[in-house]
Amino acid sequence: MKYDTVIGLEVHCELKTQTKCFCGCKNNFGDEPNSNCCPVCLGFPGALPVLNKKAVEYAVIAGLAFNCSINNESVFERKNYFYPDLSKAYQISQLEKPLCVNGYVEINVDGKPKKIRLNRIHLEEDAGKLIHDGIGGTVVDYNRGGVPLIEIVTEPDISSAEEAVAFLEALKNTIAYTGISDVKMEEGSLRCDVNLSVKPSDSVVLGTRTEMKNLNSFKAVYRAINYEQKRQIEEIEDGHKIVQETLRWDDNIGESKSMRSKEDSQDYRYFPDPDLLPVYISNEQIESLKNSIPKLPSELKQIYLGYGLSDYDASLLVESKAISDYFNEVLSYVNEPKIVANFIINEVLRKLKECNENKMKAQELSELVTLVAKKEISATAGKQVFEKMWETGKSANVLVEELGLKQVNNDDELLSYVVAAIQNNPQSVADYKSGKLSAIGFLVGQVMKASKGKANPQKVNEMLKAELEK
Ligand code: ADP
Ligand code: MG
Ligand code: ZN
């Protein structure tokens, strides 16, 4: 039997606000444990939360970036459960009336675009962090407790590990462009749960899902999905039923293990938090937040396509804000999008893989681009100069002189090479004259050789033709 995999993701993303969601404690990763805590975020009796306006704005920005509708009124609720990392014994979250609903994220897998619908994006607070000491003890750091989080919930529209990773990459990249989060999976500011079920391909009814937690890299998400879809199909083929449960993915052994049977939302006894008023956001406020969002990768890509770049090149340039900012900056000095894109994609990105620090200032690169654009040096020489610029920090103009790479555009000098090539290669000349026009290629090659690669090939071509037609 053929099966389809059905996946919905729940992504948690910590917002990069100065302070926590409901108190004035610092929101700082890596500080001394339990140094950023107060009666509010520790849940002392009687302490009252005050909503952080910035957190709401960031959540709305996320909603707008992912094409959601923003609810003018939203409500905070208490999600009640006990766990040592949650000192209040409830988490402030949103259930019935979240800030954002009904968006989508566009992905592209194997050249096929697909829209993954979002069910909602809501604002909530993070829990503290348990640290297991490895010899049987556990300590807790409440610094993270109360840090603002958005939870992004997709519809079950994802059908493979590849699509899930493409979704997460698109999501992460767009959030990075908005600047509302660091989206660092390794620091836990981006975390993902995978809900997965399988069903016979000819059935329209969704299967029973499991939820996998603890996925802290894209690779783990990929592996966990492939593992879990195979496990579920095997269970079904063996005549067993899938149990709805929460699994913990262990990336070291590459297996998922049962954590607990899956709870339903009624288990949490959600109710509106009596300490917090509903949040009202006017359409004007939403509009002004919308205008504050920098250009997102999807928009930038369209602009780059308009410059005549290929889809592939445009996509590469918008994979990181640092790179597209850099591209735009170089263009502000020299309006040669294709040449600039080639240098960035082939040279800068390659270098960045080795050393992570962009040593080439936008203006410096623009000088090199100008030389290539004006055909003062060839494209090949351009690469050579780039390499030396990166190494030595010298300017393009200085290096072109030093390396003697200036293209020969001087007509007299070129003409002497052209005449020599014609004299020395009577066979090619005869071929050309008898109609074998491609023979000119050999002659161009001879001139290039004589000029030690410095002749402008286009010009040589023209001059040869003119001489041969005489
Ligand atoms: P909960 O709040 O209990 O986790 P939700 O209904 O909010 O449940 O769904 C959580 C996620 O599970 C969503 O991303 C949703 O798309 C996904 N999901 C729901 N049903 C299925 C299913 N049968 N198979 C796979 N994913 C599912
Ligand atoms: Mg869930
Ligand atoms: Zn606090």
Coordinates of C-alpha atoms and ligand atoms in Angstrom, one line a residue:
M1 CA 0.0 0.0 0.0
K2 CA 1.1 3.5 -0.7
Y3 CA 1.1 6.1 2.1
D4 CA 1.1 9.8 2.4
T5 CA 2.9 11.6 5.2
V6 CA 1.1 14.5 6.8
I7 CA 3.1 17.0 8.9
G8 CA 2.2 20.1 10.9
L9 CA 4.9 22.1 12.7
E10 CA 4.7 24.2 15.8
V11 CA 7.6 26.6 15.9
H12 CA 8.6 28.6 18.9
C13 CA 10.7 31.6 18.4
E14 CA 12.1 33.9 21.2
L15 CA 11.7 37.6 20.6
K16 CA 14.7 39.8 20.9
T17 CA 13.1 42.4 23.2
Q18 CA 15.2 44.2 25.8
T19 CA 13.1 43.0 28.7
K20 CA 10.8 40.0 29.4
C21 CA 7.2 39.7 28.3
F22 CA 5.4 40.7 31.6
C23 CA 8.1 42.3 33.8
G24 CA 11.2 44.5 33.5
C25 CA 13.8 41.7 33.8
K26 CA 16.5 41.7 31.2
N27 CA 16.0 39.3 28.3
N28 CA 19.6 38.2 27.8
F29 CA 20.9 34.8 26.7
G30 CA 23.9 33.5 28.5
D31 CA 23.8 35.6 31.7
E32 CA 24.6 34.2 35.2
P33 CA 21.8 31.7 36.0
N34 CA 18.9 33.2 38.0
S35 CA 20.3 36.7 37.7
N36 CA 17.4 38.1 35.6
C37 CA 14.5 37.2 37.8
C38 CA 11.9 39.1 39.9
P39 CA 8.7 38.3 41.8
V40 CA 6.6 38.6 38.6
C41 CA 8.5 36.1 36.4
L42 CA 9.2 33.8 39.4
G43 CA 5.4 33.8 40.1
F44 CA 5.4 35.0 43.7
P45 CA 1.9 35.3 45.0
G46 CA 0.4 38.7 44.4
A47 CA 2.9 39.9 41.8
L48 CA 1.2 41.4 38.8
P49 CA 2.3 41.2 35.2
V50 CA 2.6 44.2 32.9
L51 CA 2.5 43.5 29.2
N52 CA 5.6 44.5 27.1
K53 CA 4.4 46.6 24.2
K54 CA 7.5 45.7 22.1
A55 CA 6.7 42.0 22.4
V56 CA 3.2 42.6 21.0
E57 CA 4.7 44.7 18.2
Y58 CA 7.2 42.0 17.3
A59 CA 4.5 39.3 17.2
V60 CA 2.4 41.5 14.9
I61 CA 5.4 42.1 12.7
A62 CA 5.8 38.3 12.5
G63 CA 2.2 37.9 11.6
L64 CA 2.4 40.6 8.9
A65 CA 5.6 39.1 7.5
F66 CA 3.8 35.7 7.1
N67 CA 0.6 37.2 5.5
C68 CA -1.6 36.7 8.6
S69 CA -4.7 38.7 9.6
I70 CA -4.1 40.6 12.8
N71 CA -6.8 40.4 15.4
N72 CA -7.7 43.9 16.7
E73 CA -8.5 42.3 20.0
S74 CA -6.6 39.4 21.5
V75 CA -6.6 37.8 24.9
F76 CA -4.0 36.2 27.2
E77 CA -4.9 33.0 28.9
R78 CA -3.4 30.8 31.5
K79 CA -2.3 27.4 30.4
N80 CA -2.1 25.5 33.7
Y81 CA 0.4 22.7 34.3
F82 CA 3.1 21.8 36.8
Y83 CA 6.7 21.4 35.8
P84 CA 9.8 22.5 37.7
D85 CA 10.8 25.0 35.0
L86 CA 7.5 26.8 35.4
S87 CA 7.4 28.4 38.8
K88 CA 4.0 29.9 38.4
A89 CA 2.5 26.5 37.5
Y90 CA 0.9 28.2 34.6
Q91 CA 2.2 29.7 31.4
I92 CA 0.6 32.9 30.0
S93 CA -0.3 32.1 26.4
Q94 CA -3.1 32.7 23.9
L95 CA -5.7 30.1 22.8
E96 CA -9.1 31.4 21.8
K97 CA -8.1 34.8 20.5
P98 CA -4.5 34.8 19.3
L99 CA -2.8 37.9 17.9
C100 CA -2.4 36.6 14.3
V101 CA -4.4 34.0 12.3
N102 CA -4.4 32.5 8.8
G103 CA -1.1 33.3 7.2
Y104 CA 1.1 31.3 4.9
V105 CA 4.7 30.7 4.1
E106 CA 5.8 30.0 0.5
I107 CA 8.4 27.3 0.0
N108 CA 10.1 25.9 -3.0
V109 CA 11.1 22.2 -3.2
D110 CA 12.6 20.8 -6.5
G111 CA 11.5 24.0 -8.3
K112 CA 7.9 23.5 -7.2
P113 CA 6.4 26.4 -5.2
K114 CA 4.0 25.5 -2.5
K115 CA 2.1 27.5 0.1
I116 CA 2.2 26.1 3.7
R117 CA -0.8 27.6 5.5
L118 CA -0.4 29.0 9.0
N119 CA -3.1 28.4 11.5
R120 CA -2.0 31.1 13.9
I121 CA 0.8 33.0 15.5
H122 CA 0.3 33.7 19.2
L123 CA 2.4 35.4 21.9
E124 CA 3.3 33.6 25.1
E125 CA 6.1 33.4 27.7
D126 CA 9.0 31.0 27.7
A127 CA 9.6 28.6 30.6
G128 CA 12.9 28.4 32.6
K129 CA 15.6 25.9 31.7
L130 CA 16.4 22.7 33.5
I131 CA 20.0 21.7 33.5
H132 CA 20.7 18.1 34.2
D133 CA 24.1 17.7 35.8
G134 CA 24.6 14.2 34.5
I135 CA 25.1 12.5 37.9
G136 CA 21.4 12.4 38.9
G137 CA 20.8 16.0 39.9
T138 CA 18.9 18.8 38.1
V139 CA 19.1 22.5 38.6
V140 CA 16.9 25.2 37.1
D141 CA 17.8 28.6 35.6
Y142 CA 14.7 30.9 35.6
N143 CA 16.4 33.6 33.4
R144 CA 14.5 32.3 30.4
G145 CA 11.2 32.2 32.3
G146 CA 9.0 35.0 31.0
V147 CA 11.0 35.7 27.9
P148 CA 8.5 36.5 25.0
L149 CA 7.9 33.8 22.5
I150 CA 5.8 33.5 19.4
E151 CA 4.4 30.2 18.6
I152 CA 3.8 29.6 14.9
V153 CA 1.4 26.8 14.1
T154 CA 1.1 25.4 10.6
E155 CA -1.9 23.6 9.1
P156 CA -1.0 19.9 8.3
D157 CA 0.2 20.9 4.8
I158 CA 3.7 19.6 4.8
S159 CA 4.3 16.2 3.2
S160 CA 8.0 15.4 3.5
A161 CA 11.2 16.0 5.5
E162 CA 12.5 18.1 2.6
E163 CA 9.4 20.3 2.7
A164 CA 9.7 20.7 6.5
V165 CA 13.3 21.8 6.2
A166 CA 12.5 24.2 3.3
F167 CA 9.6 25.6 5.5
L168 CA 11.9 26.1 8.5
E169 CA 14.6 27.7 6.3
A170 CA 12.1 30.1 4.8
L171 CA 10.7 30.9 8.2
K172 CA 14.0 31.4 9.8
N173 CA 15.3 33.6 7.1
T174 CA 12.3 35.9 6.9
I175 CA 12.3 36.3 10.7
A176 CA 16.0 37.2 10.6
Y177 CA 15.2 39.9 8.0
T178 CA 12.5 41.4 10.3
G179 CA 15.0 41.6 13.1
I180 CA 12.5 40.5 15.8
S181 CA 14.6 37.4 16.8
D182 CA 18.1 35.9 16.6
V183 CA 16.5 32.7 15.4
K184 CA 19.5 30.7 16.7
M185 CA 18.5 27.1 17.0
E186 CA 21.8 26.3 18.9
E187 CA 20.8 28.9 21.6
G188 CA 17.2 27.7 21.6
S189 CA 15.8 30.9 20.3
L190 CA 14.2 28.8 17.5
R191 CA 12.6 25.5 18.4
C192 CA 10.4 23.1 16.6
D193 CA 7.9 20.3 17.4
V194 CA 6.9 18.0 14.6
N195 CA 3.3 16.6 14.4
L196 CA 3.2 13.6 12.0
S197 CA 0.7 11.1 10.8
V198 CA 0.5 8.8 7.8
K199 CA -2.5 7.7 5.8
P200 CA -3.2 5.5 2.8
S201 CA -2.8 7.7 -0.3
D202 CA -6.3 7.0 -1.4
S203 CA -7.9 8.0 1.9
V204 CA -9.0 11.6 2.7
V205 CA -9.1 10.9 6.5
L206 CA -6.0 12.0 8.4
G207 CA -4.3 9.4 10.5
T208 CA -3.5 9.6 14.2
R209 CA -0.5 11.8 14.8
T210 CA 2.4 11.8 17.2
E211 CA 4.2 14.9 18.3
M212 CA 8.0 14.9 18.4
K213 CA 9.7 17.4 20.7
N214 CA 13.3 18.3 21.4
L215 CA 14.3 19.0 17.8
N216 CA 17.2 21.4 17.9
S217 CA 18.6 21.4 14.4
F218 CA 17.2 21.3 10.8
K219 CA 19.1 18.0 10.4
A220 CA 17.4 16.6 13.5
V221 CA 14.0 17.6 12.0
Y222 CA 14.9 15.9 8.8
R223 CA 16.0 12.7 10.4
A224 CA 13.2 12.6 12.9
I225 CA 10.6 12.9 10.2
N226 CA 12.1 10.1 8.1
Y227 CA 12.4 7.9 11.1
E228 CA 8.9 8.5 12.4
Q229 CA 7.1 8.1 9.0
K230 CA 8.8 4.8 8.5
R231 CA 7.9 3.7 12.1
Q232 CA 4.3 4.6 11.7
I233 CA 3.9 2.8 8.3
E234 CA 5.5 -0.3 9.8
E235 CA 3.2 -0.2 12.8
I236 CA 0.2 0.0 10.5
E237 CA 1.4 -2.7 8.2
D238 CA 1.8 -4.9 11.3
G239 CA -1.8 -4.4 12.1
H240 CA -1.2 -2.1 15.1
K241 CA -2.9 1.3 15.8
I242 CA -0.8 4.5 16.1
V243 CA -1.2 5.8 19.7
Q244 CA -1.5 9.6 19.9
E245 CA 1.5 10.5 22.1
T246 CA 4.4 12.9 22.6
L247 CA 7.8 11.5 21.6
R248 CA 11.2 12.7 22.4
W249 CA 13.6 12.6 19.5
D250 CA 17.1 11.4 20.5
D251 CA 19.4 12.7 17.8
N252 CA 22.4 10.7 19.1
I253 CA 20.8 7.3 18.6
G254 CA 18.4 8.5 15.8
E255 CA 15.3 7.2 17.4
S256 CA 12.2 8.7 19.0
K257 CA 11.0 7.6 22.5
S258 CA 7.7 7.9 24.1
M259 CA 7.5 10.8 26.7
R260 CA 3.9 10.8 27.6
S261 CA 0.4 10.2 26.2
K262 CA -0.7 13.4 24.4
E263 CA -2.6 15.8 26.4
D264 CA -5.6 17.8 25.0
S265 CA -6.1 21.5 25.4
Q266 CA -8.8 20.9 28.0
D267 CA -6.2 19.2 30.2
Y268 CA -4.6 22.6 30.6
R269 CA -7.7 24.3 31.9
Y270 CA -7.1 27.4 29.9
F271 CA -8.9 30.5 31.2
P272 CA -8.4 34.2 30.5
D273 CA -5.7 35.7 32.7
P274 CA -7.6 37.9 35.2
D275 CA -4.4 40.0 35.7
L276 CA -4.2 41.0 32.1
L277 CA -6.6 43.1 30.0
P278 CA -7.4 42.1 26.4
V279 CA -5.0 43.7 23.9
Y280 CA -6.4 46.2 21.5
I281 CA -4.5 47.1 18.3
S282 CA -5.9 49.6 15.9
N283 CA -5.7 49.3 12.1
E284 CA -3.5 52.4 12.2
Q285 CA -1.1 50.8 14.5
I286 CA -1.0 47.7 12.4
E287 CA -0.4 49.8 9.3
S288 CA 2.5 51.6 10.9
L289 CA 4.1 48.4 12.0
K290 CA 3.7 47.1 8.5
N291 CA 5.6 50.1 7.2
S292 CA 8.4 49.6 9.7
I293 CA 9.2 46.1 8.3
P294 CA 12.4 46.1 6.1
K295 CA 12.2 44.5 2.7
L296 CA 11.7 40.8 3.1
P297 CA 13.5 38.1 1.1
S298 CA 10.5 37.4 -1.2
E299 CA 10.2 41.1 -2.1
L300 CA 14.0 41.5 -2.6
K301 CA 14.1 38.4 -4.8
Q302 CA 11.5 40.0 -7.1
I303 CA 13.5 43.2 -7.3
Y304 CA 16.7 41.1 -8.2
L305 CA 14.8 39.2 -10.8
G306 CA 13.9 42.6 -12.2
Y307 CA 17.6 43.4 -12.5
G308 CA 17.8 40.4 -14.9
L309 CA 19.4 38.0 -12.4
S310 CA 18.5 34.3 -12.7
D311 CA 16.1 32.7 -10.2
Y312 CA 19.0 30.7 -8.7
D313 CA 21.2 33.7 -8.2
A314 CA 18.5 35.9 -6.8
S315 CA 17.6 33.2 -4.3
L316 CA 21.2 32.8 -3.2
L317 CA 21.5 36.5 -2.5
V318 CA 18.4 36.6 -0.3
E319 CA 19.5 33.7 1.8
S320 CA 21.0 36.1 4.4
K321 CA 20.3 39.7 5.2
A322 CA 24.0 40.4 5.6
I323 CA 24.5 39.3 2.0
S324 CA 21.6 41.1 0.4
D325 CA 22.5 44.3 2.4
Y326 CA 26.0 44.0 1.0
F327 CA 24.7 43.4 -2.6
N328 CA 22.5 46.5 -2.3
E329 CA 25.4 48.5 -0.9
V330 CA 27.8 47.6 -3.7
L331 CA 25.0 48.5 -6.2
S332 CA 24.7 51.9 -4.6
Y333 CA 28.3 52.5 -5.8
V334 CA 28.1 50.8 -9.2
N335 CA 25.0 49.9 -11.0
E336 CA 26.1 46.6 -12.6
P337 CA 23.8 44.0 -10.9
K338 CA 25.0 41.0 -12.9
I339 CA 28.7 41.5 -12.4
V340 CA 28.2 42.3 -8.8
A341 CA 26.0 39.3 -8.2
N342 CA 28.7 37.1 -9.9
F343 CA 31.4 38.4 -7.7
I344 CA 29.4 37.9 -4.5
I345 CA 28.1 34.5 -5.4
N346 CA 31.3 33.0 -6.9
E347 CA 33.9 34.8 -4.8
V348 CA 32.6 36.4 -1.6
L349 CA 30.3 33.5 -0.6
R350 CA 33.1 31.0 -1.3
K351 CA 35.5 33.0 0.9
L352 CA 32.9 33.3 3.6
K353 CA 32.7 29.6 3.8
E354 CA 36.4 29.5 4.8
C355 CA 36.6 32.5 7.1
N356 CA 33.2 33.9 8.1
E357 CA 34.3 37.5 8.0
N358 CA 33.7 39.6 5.0
K359 CA 37.0 41.4 4.4
M360 CA 35.9 43.2 1.3
K361 CA 34.2 46.5 1.8
A362 CA 31.3 47.2 -0.5
Q363 CA 33.1 50.2 -2.0
E364 CA 36.3 48.3 -2.6
L365 CA 34.4 45.6 -4.5
S366 CA 32.6 48.3 -6.5
E367 CA 35.9 49.6 -7.8
L368 CA 36.8 46.1 -9.0
V369 CA 33.4 45.7 -10.6
T370 CA 33.8 49.0 -12.4
L371 CA 37.1 47.9 -13.9
V372 CA 35.5 44.7 -15.3
A373 CA 32.4 46.6 -16.4
K374 CA 34.5 49.1 -18.4
K375 CA 36.4 46.2 -19.8
E376 CA 39.7 47.6 -18.4
I377 CA 40.4 44.1 -17.2
S378 CA 38.9 40.7 -18.3
A379 CA 36.6 38.7 -16.1
T380 CA 39.3 36.2 -15.5
A381 CA 41.7 38.9 -14.4
G382 CA 38.9 40.2 -12.2
K383 CA 38.9 36.9 -10.2
Q384 CA 42.6 37.1 -9.8
V385 CA 42.5 40.6 -8.5
F386 CA 39.7 39.7 -6.1
E387 CA 41.8 37.0 -4.7
K388 CA 44.7 39.4 -4.1
M389 CA 42.4 42.1 -2.7
W390 CA 41.1 39.7 -0.2
E391 CA 44.6 38.6 0.7
T392 CA 46.4 41.9 0.9
G393 CA 43.7 44.5 1.4
K394 CA 45.1 46.5 -1.5
S395 CA 42.8 48.4 -3.8
A396 CA 41.7 47.0 -7.2
N397 CA 43.4 49.8 -9.2
V398 CA 46.7 49.3 -7.4
L399 CA 46.7 45.6 -7.9
V400 CA 45.7 45.8 -11.6
E401 CA 48.8 48.0 -12.1
E402 CA 51.1 45.8 -10.0
L403 CA 50.0 42.6 -11.7
G404 CA 50.0 44.2 -15.1
L405 CA 46.5 43.0 -15.9
K406 CA 45.2 46.0 -17.8
Q407 CA 43.5 44.8 -20.9
V408 CA 45.2 46.0 -24.1
N409 CA 42.7 48.2 -25.8
N410 CA 45.4 50.1 -27.6
D411 CA 44.6 49.8 -31.3
D412 CA 48.1 49.9 -32.6
E413 CA 49.4 47.3 -30.3
L414 CA 46.4 45.1 -30.9
L415 CA 46.6 45.5 -34.7
S416 CA 50.2 44.3 -34.7
Y417 CA 49.1 41.1 -32.9
V418 CA 46.2 40.7 -35.4
V419 CA 48.4 41.1 -38.4
A420 CA 51.0 38.7 -37.1
A421 CA 48.3 36.1 -36.4
I422 CA 47.0 36.4 -39.9
Q423 CA 50.5 36.1 -41.4
N424 CA 51.5 33.1 -39.3
N425 CA 48.3 31.1 -39.8
P426 CA 47.5 30.9 -43.6
Q427 CA 45.5 27.7 -43.2
S428 CA 43.0 29.3 -40.8
V429 CA 42.8 32.3 -43.0
A430 CA 42.1 30.1 -46.0
D431 CA 39.4 28.2 -44.0
Y432 CA 37.8 31.4 -43.0
K433 CA 37.7 32.8 -46.5
S434 CA 36.3 29.6 -47.8
G435 CA 33.3 30.1 -45.5
K436 CA 34.4 28.2 -42.3
L437 CA 33.7 31.2 -40.1
S438 CA 34.6 29.4 -36.9
A439 CA 38.2 29.4 -37.9
I440 CA 38.4 32.9 -36.5
G441 CA 38.3 31.4 -33.1
F442 CA 41.7 30.0 -33.5
L443 CA 43.1 33.3 -34.7
V444 CA 41.5 35.1 -31.7
G445 CA 43.3 32.5 -29.5
Q446 CA 46.6 33.3 -31.1
V447 CA 46.2 37.0 -30.5
M448 CA 45.2 36.4 -26.8
K449 CA 48.3 34.3 -26.4
A450 CA 50.6 36.9 -27.9
S451 CA 49.1 39.6 -25.6
K452 CA 49.5 37.3 -22.6
G453 CA 45.8 37.3 -22.1
K454 CA 45.5 41.0 -21.8
A455 CA 43.8 41.7 -25.1
N456 CA 40.1 42.5 -25.1
P457 CA 38.8 39.4 -26.9
Q458 CA 35.7 41.1 -28.3
K459 CA 37.8 43.8 -29.8
V460 CA 40.3 41.3 -31.2
N461 CA 37.4 39.5 -32.9
E462 CA 36.2 42.7 -34.5
M463 CA 39.7 43.7 -35.7
L464 CA 40.4 40.3 -37.1
K465 CA 37.1 40.3 -39.1
A466 CA 37.9 43.7 -40.5
E467 CA 41.4 42.6 -41.5
L468 CA 40.2 39.4 -43.1
E469 CA 37.5 41.1 -45.1
K470 CA 40.0 43.6 -46.6
Ligands
ADP1 P1 -2.2 20.8 19.9 O1 -2.5 22.2 20.4 O2 -2.8 19.8 20.7 O3 -0.7 20.5 19.7 P2 -3.3 21.5 17.3 O4 -4.6 21.1 16.8 O5 -3.0 22.9 17.6 O6 -2.9 20.6 18.5 O7 -2.2 21.0 16.2 C1 -0.9 21.1 16.4 C2 -0.2 20.7 15.1 O8 -0.5 19.4 14.6 C3 -0.6 21.7 13.9 O9 0.5 22.0 13.3 C4 -1.5 20.8 13.0 O10 -1.3 21.2 11.7 C5 -0.9 19.4 13.3 N1 -1.8 18.3 13.0 C6 -3.1 18.2 13.4 N2 -3.6 17.0 13.1 C7 -2.6 16.4 12.4 C8 -2.5 15.1 11.8 N3 -3.6 14.2 11.8 N4 -1.4 14.7 11.2 C9 -0.3 15.6 11.3 N5 -0.4 16.8 11.8 C10 -1.5 17.2 12.4
MG2 MG 1.2 21.0 20.3
ZN3 ZN 11.0 39.3 36.1

